Amino acid sequence: DSTGVDRGARQVKSKMSGLGQSIKRALAGPLAALTGAFAFGAAISRINALRRAMDDVAKGAERLSMDPGEFQELAYGAKIAGTNIGTLERGFKKLATEIYNLQRGTSTARDAFGALGLSFADLEGKSRLAQFRLVAEALGEIEDKTIQAGLATQLLGRSGQALQPLL
């Protein structure tokens, strides 16, 4: 008799459906809490990453004696140019050394800055970023890429090559 089998199957299906709903209700609270915990953890992780990034900007700006906003602008430029902030920092340090050498009157510094049409008076008293911009603009005006690369290396060290796209 298939009627009894059909009736039994319907009863089993009904009980299983009820069991499924009971399980859903029982797990709804813990699942919601777990989902909330994951979302909270992700938010905390993002906040920590942002805090670390802001700390890196502040420390980098301090190392180069510049405003954090200027440093962040340079870091973004370095990223677009396909290099990193460490390369930029090394270039700034080398440039500071060469400006000091220019002030002392060393012939190599005088010749390199002279080829760019810059003197110590042009750079004196300006921020490090303003000095870098003057040098970068002057380098950008040199059409012969070999001479441009040589002067960039002379004034910015090995970083000069990596910073070519930024110049």
PDB file of C-alpha atoms in Angstrom:
ATOM      1  CA  ASP A   1       0.000   0.000   0.000  1.00  0.00           C
ATOM      2  CA  SER A   2       1.676   3.104  -1.277  1.00  0.00           C
ATOM      3  CA  THR A   3      -0.586   5.500   0.665  1.00  0.00           C
ATOM      4  CA  GLY A   4       1.028   4.511   3.936  1.00  0.00           C
ATOM      5  CA  VAL A   5       4.498   4.922   2.486  1.00  0.00           C
ATOM      6  CA  ASP A   6       3.600   8.364   1.102  1.00  0.00           C
ATOM      7  CA  ARG A   7       2.126   9.406   4.428  1.00  0.00           C
ATOM      8  CA  GLY A   8       5.235   8.197   6.256  1.00  0.00           C
ATOM      9  CA  ALA A   9       7.517  10.031   3.831  1.00  0.00           C
ATOM     10  CA  ARG A  10       5.530  13.253   4.376  1.00  0.00           C
ATOM     11  CA  GLN A  11       5.835  12.894   8.137  1.00  0.00           C
ATOM     12  CA  VAL A  12       9.602  12.323   7.918  1.00  0.00           C
ATOM     13  CA  LYS A  13       9.931  15.310   5.584  1.00  0.00           C
ATOM     14  CA  SER A  14       7.894  17.487   7.955  1.00  0.00           C
ATOM     15  CA  LYS A  15       9.950  16.443  10.980  1.00  0.00           C
ATOM     16  CA  MET A  16      13.220  16.987   9.108  1.00  0.00           C
ATOM     17  CA  SER A  17      12.067  20.439   8.002  1.00  0.00           C
ATOM     18  CA  GLY A  18      11.160  21.272  11.596  1.00  0.00           C
ATOM     19  CA  LEU A  19      14.536  19.988  12.770  1.00  0.00           C
ATOM     20  CA  GLY A  20      16.301  22.142  10.167  1.00  0.00           C
ATOM     21  CA  GLN A  21      14.393  25.232  11.343  1.00  0.00           C
ATOM     22  CA  SER A  22      15.260  24.417  14.968  1.00  0.00           C
ATOM     23  CA  ILE A  23      18.950  24.099  14.103  1.00  0.00           C
ATOM     24  CA  LYS A  24      18.840  27.400  12.172  1.00  0.00           C
ATOM     25  CA  ARG A  25      17.253  29.181  15.155  1.00  0.00           C
ATOM     26  CA  ALA A  26      19.728  27.618  17.580  1.00  0.00           C
ATOM     27  CA  LEU A  27      22.754  28.639  15.509  1.00  0.00           C
ATOM     28  CA  ALA A  28      21.520  32.106  14.503  1.00  0.00           C
ATOM     29  CA  GLY A  29      22.796  33.828  17.660  1.00  0.00           C
ATOM     30  CA  PRO A  30      26.255  32.219  17.773  1.00  0.00           C
ATOM     31  CA  LEU A  31      26.723  32.666  14.012  1.00  0.00           C
ATOM     32  CA  ALA A  32      25.784  36.325  14.237  1.00  0.00           C
ATOM     33  CA  ALA A  33      28.213  36.772  17.125  1.00  0.00           C
ATOM     34  CA  LEU A  34      30.960  34.997  15.201  1.00  0.00           C
ATOM     35  CA  THR A  35      30.308  37.133  12.113  1.00  0.00           C
ATOM     36  CA  GLY A  36      30.411  40.257  14.262  1.00  0.00           C
ATOM     37  CA  ALA A  37      33.664  39.131  15.863  1.00  0.00           C
ATOM     38  CA  PHE A  38      35.255  38.617  12.441  1.00  0.00           C
ATOM     39  CA  ALA A  39      34.051  42.035  11.265  1.00  0.00           C
ATOM     40  CA  PHE A  40      35.367  43.663  14.451  1.00  0.00           C
ATOM     41  CA  GLY A  41      38.702  41.874  14.027  1.00  0.00           C
ATOM     42  CA  ALA A  42      38.962  43.062  10.425  1.00  0.00           C
ATOM     43  CA  ALA A  43      38.206  46.634  11.491  1.00  0.00           C
ATOM     44  CA  ILE A  44      40.851  46.488  14.231  1.00  0.00           C
ATOM     45  CA  SER A  45      43.339  45.084  11.719  1.00  0.00           C
ATOM     46  CA  ARG A  46      42.652  47.957   9.307  1.00  0.00           C
ATOM     47  CA  ILE A  47      42.967  50.521  12.089  1.00  0.00           C
ATOM     48  CA  ASN A  48      46.321  49.031  13.127  1.00  0.00           C
ATOM     49  CA  ALA A  49      47.552  49.065   9.516  1.00  0.00           C
ATOM     50  CA  LEU A  50      46.551  52.721   9.199  1.00  0.00           C
ATOM     51  CA  ARG A  51      48.270  53.540  12.481  1.00  0.00           C
ATOM     52  CA  ARG A  52      51.479  51.848  11.287  1.00  0.00           C
ATOM     53  CA  ALA A  53      51.332  53.727   7.978  1.00  0.00           C
ATOM     54  CA  MET A  54      50.865  57.051   9.766  1.00  0.00           C
ATOM     55  CA  ASP A  55      53.746  56.207  12.089  1.00  0.00           C
ATOM     56  CA  ASP A  56      55.964  55.364   9.089  1.00  0.00           C
ATOM     57  CA  VAL A  57      55.111  58.711   7.492  1.00  0.00           C
ATOM     58  CA  ALA A  58      55.893  60.607  10.703  1.00  0.00           C
ATOM     59  CA  LYS A  59      59.220  58.810  11.187  1.00  0.00           C
ATOM     60  CA  GLY A  60      60.218  59.212   7.536  1.00  0.00           C
ATOM     61  CA  ALA A  61      59.379  62.916   7.620  1.00  0.00           C
ATOM     62  CA  GLU A  62      61.460  63.294  10.771  1.00  0.00           C
ATOM     63  CA  ARG A  63      64.428  61.461   9.203  1.00  0.00           C
ATOM     64  CA  LEU A  64      64.359  63.838   6.231  1.00  0.00           C
ATOM     65  CA  SER A  65      63.533  66.935   8.302  1.00  0.00           C
ATOM     66  CA  MET A  66      60.347  67.713   6.398  1.00  0.00           C
ATOM     67  CA  ASP A  67      56.644  68.098   6.885  1.00  0.00           C
ATOM     68  CA  PRO A  68      54.727  64.767   7.013  1.00  0.00           C
ATOM     69  CA  GLY A  69      52.463  65.958   4.194  1.00  0.00           C
ATOM     70  CA  GLU A  70      55.492  66.635   1.985  1.00  0.00           C
ATOM     71  CA  PHE A  71      56.949  63.250   2.873  1.00  0.00           C
ATOM     72  CA  GLN A  72      53.692  61.509   2.020  1.00  0.00           C
ATOM     73  CA  GLU A  73      53.605  63.329  -1.331  1.00  0.00           C
ATOM     74  CA  LEU A  74      57.136  62.147  -2.079  1.00  0.00           C
ATOM     75  CA  ALA A  75      56.358  58.598  -0.998  1.00  0.00           C
ATOM     76  CA  TYR A  76      53.409  58.546  -3.392  1.00  0.00           C
ATOM     77  CA  GLY A  77      55.600  59.915  -6.188  1.00  0.00           C
ATOM     78  CA  ALA A  78      58.223  57.257  -5.496  1.00  0.00           C
ATOM     79  CA  LYS A  79      55.578  54.544  -5.645  1.00  0.00           C
ATOM     80  CA  ILE A  80      54.276  55.834  -8.976  1.00  0.00           C
ATOM     81  CA  ALA A  81      57.857  55.974 -10.290  1.00  0.00           C
ATOM     82  CA  GLY A  82      58.257  52.302  -9.409  1.00  0.00           C
ATOM     83  CA  THR A  83      60.655  52.765  -6.523  1.00  0.00           C
ATOM     84  CA  ASN A  84      60.314  52.901  -2.760  1.00  0.00           C
ATOM     85  CA  ILE A  85      60.690  55.479  -0.048  1.00  0.00           C
ATOM     86  CA  GLY A  86      64.008  54.002   1.129  1.00  0.00           C
ATOM     87  CA  THR A  87      65.541  54.792  -2.247  1.00  0.00           C
ATOM     88  CA  LEU A  88      64.156  58.305  -2.044  1.00  0.00           C
ATOM     89  CA  GLU A  89      65.550  58.772   1.461  1.00  0.00           C
ATOM     90  CA  ARG A  90      69.011  57.664   0.348  1.00  0.00           C
ATOM     91  CA  GLY A  91      68.808  60.117  -2.549  1.00  0.00           C
ATOM     92  CA  PHE A  92      67.883  62.958  -0.194  1.00  0.00           C
ATOM     93  CA  LYS A  93      70.788  62.125   2.112  1.00  0.00           C
ATOM     94  CA  LYS A  94      73.244  62.070  -0.793  1.00  0.00           C
ATOM     95  CA  LEU A  95      71.840  65.370  -2.091  1.00  0.00           C
ATOM     96  CA  ALA A  96      72.306  66.961   1.345  1.00  0.00           C
ATOM     97  CA  THR A  97      75.933  65.799   1.346  1.00  0.00           C
ATOM     98  CA  GLU A  98      76.495  67.223  -2.134  1.00  0.00           C
ATOM     99  CA  ILE A  99      74.921  70.567  -1.163  1.00  0.00           C
ATOM    100  CA  TYR A 100      77.270  70.655   1.818  1.00  0.00           C
ATOM    101  CA  ASN A 101      80.168  69.881  -0.542  1.00  0.00           C
ATOM    102  CA  LEU A 102      78.983  72.699  -2.800  1.00  0.00           C
ATOM    103  CA  GLN A 103      79.024  75.077   0.157  1.00  0.00           C
ATOM    104  CA  ARG A 104      82.586  73.966   0.950  1.00  0.00           C
ATOM    105  CA  GLY A 105      83.510  74.639  -2.665  1.00  0.00           C
ATOM    106  CA  THR A 106      84.558  71.157  -3.739  1.00  0.00           C
ATOM    107  CA  SER A 107      85.136  71.060  -7.465  1.00  0.00           C
ATOM    108  CA  THR A 108      83.029  67.947  -8.166  1.00  0.00           C
ATOM    109  CA  ALA A 109      79.964  69.418  -6.430  1.00  0.00           C
ATOM    110  CA  ARG A 110      80.538  72.830  -8.022  1.00  0.00           C
ATOM    111  CA  ASP A 111      80.821  71.209 -11.477  1.00  0.00           C
ATOM    112  CA  ALA A 112      77.714  69.008 -11.023  1.00  0.00           C
ATOM    113  CA  PHE A 113      75.484  71.801  -9.741  1.00  0.00           C
ATOM    114  CA  GLY A 114      76.994  74.200 -12.267  1.00  0.00           C
ATOM    115  CA  ALA A 115      75.982  71.838 -15.104  1.00  0.00           C
ATOM    116  CA  LEU A 116      72.419  72.226 -13.816  1.00  0.00           C
ATOM    117  CA  GLY A 117      72.728  75.990 -13.645  1.00  0.00           C
ATOM    118  CA  LEU A 118      72.469  75.941  -9.838  1.00  0.00           C
ATOM    119  CA  SER A 119      74.670  77.562  -7.238  1.00  0.00           C
ATOM    120  CA  PHE A 120      74.757  77.317  -3.455  1.00  0.00           C
ATOM    121  CA  ALA A 121      72.879  80.626  -3.285  1.00  0.00           C
ATOM    122  CA  ASP A 122      69.993  79.015  -5.229  1.00  0.00           C
ATOM    123  CA  LEU A 123      69.706  76.231  -2.639  1.00  0.00           C
ATOM    124  CA  GLU A 124      70.682  77.956   0.590  1.00  0.00           C
ATOM    125  CA  GLY A 125      67.895  78.407   3.145  1.00  0.00           C
ATOM    126  CA  LYS A 126      65.373  76.298   1.226  1.00  0.00           C
ATOM    127  CA  SER A 127      63.651  73.224   2.613  1.00  0.00           C
ATOM    128  CA  ARG A 128      65.023  69.841   1.605  1.00  0.00           C
ATOM    129  CA  LEU A 129      61.974  69.293  -0.562  1.00  0.00           C
ATOM    130  CA  ALA A 130      62.450  72.658  -2.305  1.00  0.00           C
ATOM    131  CA  GLN A 131      66.112  71.808  -2.900  1.00  0.00           C
ATOM    132  CA  PHE A 132      65.177  68.415  -4.320  1.00  0.00           C
ATOM    133  CA  ARG A 133      62.585  69.994  -6.593  1.00  0.00           C
ATOM    134  CA  LEU A 134      65.083  72.534  -7.933  1.00  0.00           C
ATOM    135  CA  VAL A 135      67.570  69.782  -8.703  1.00  0.00           C
ATOM    136  CA  ALA A 136      64.878  67.504 -10.171  1.00  0.00           C
ATOM    137  CA  GLU A 137      63.565  70.286 -12.414  1.00  0.00           C
ATOM    138  CA  ALA A 138      67.072  71.148 -13.595  1.00  0.00           C
ATOM    139  CA  LEU A 139      67.822  67.473 -14.277  1.00  0.00           C
ATOM    140  CA  GLY A 140      64.539  67.154 -16.164  1.00  0.00           C
ATOM    141  CA  GLU A 141      65.602  69.948 -18.509  1.00  0.00           C
ATOM    142  CA  ILE A 142      68.709  68.065 -19.648  1.00  0.00           C
ATOM    143  CA  GLU A 143      67.912  66.434 -22.977  1.00  0.00           C
ATOM    144  CA  ASP A 144      70.921  64.113 -23.154  1.00  0.00           C
ATOM    145  CA  LYS A 145      69.810  61.155 -21.012  1.00  0.00           C
ATOM    146  CA  THR A 146      73.385  59.974 -20.451  1.00  0.00           C
ATOM    147  CA  ILE A 147      74.415  63.307 -18.976  1.00  0.00           C
ATOM    148  CA  GLN A 148      71.164  63.469 -17.034  1.00  0.00           C
ATOM    149  CA  ALA A 149      71.796  60.008 -15.561  1.00  0.00           C
ATOM    150  CA  GLY A 150      75.404  60.861 -14.711  1.00  0.00           C
ATOM    151  CA  LEU A 151      74.458  64.058 -12.909  1.00  0.00           C
ATOM    152  CA  ALA A 152      71.573  62.333 -11.129  1.00  0.00           C
ATOM    153  CA  THR A 153      73.975  59.680  -9.882  1.00  0.00           C
ATOM    154  CA  GLN A 154      76.543  62.314  -8.870  1.00  0.00           C
ATOM    155  CA  LEU A 155      73.989  64.282  -6.844  1.00  0.00           C
ATOM    156  CA  LEU A 156      71.624  61.548  -5.622  1.00  0.00           C
ATOM    157  CA  GLY A 157      73.920  58.528  -5.498  1.00  0.00           C
ATOM    158  CA  ARG A 158      72.749  55.150  -6.766  1.00  0.00           C
ATOM    159  CA  SER A 159      69.235  56.346  -5.988  1.00  0.00           C
ATOM    160  CA  GLY A 160      69.575  58.759  -8.896  1.00  0.00           C
ATOM    161  CA  GLN A 161      69.048  55.959 -11.411  1.00  0.00           C
ATOM    162  CA  ALA A 162      66.009  54.556  -9.626  1.00  0.00           C
ATOM    163  CA  LEU A 163      64.532  58.036  -9.282  1.00  0.00           C
ATOM    164  CA  GLN A 164      64.868  58.901 -12.991  1.00  0.00           C
ATOM    165  CA  PRO A 165      61.107  58.469 -13.644  1.00  0.00           C
ATOM    166  CA  LEU A 166      60.365  60.790 -10.729  1.00  0.00           C
ATOM    167  CA  LEU A 167      62.696  63.458 -12.101  1.00  0.00           C
TER     168      LEU A 167
END
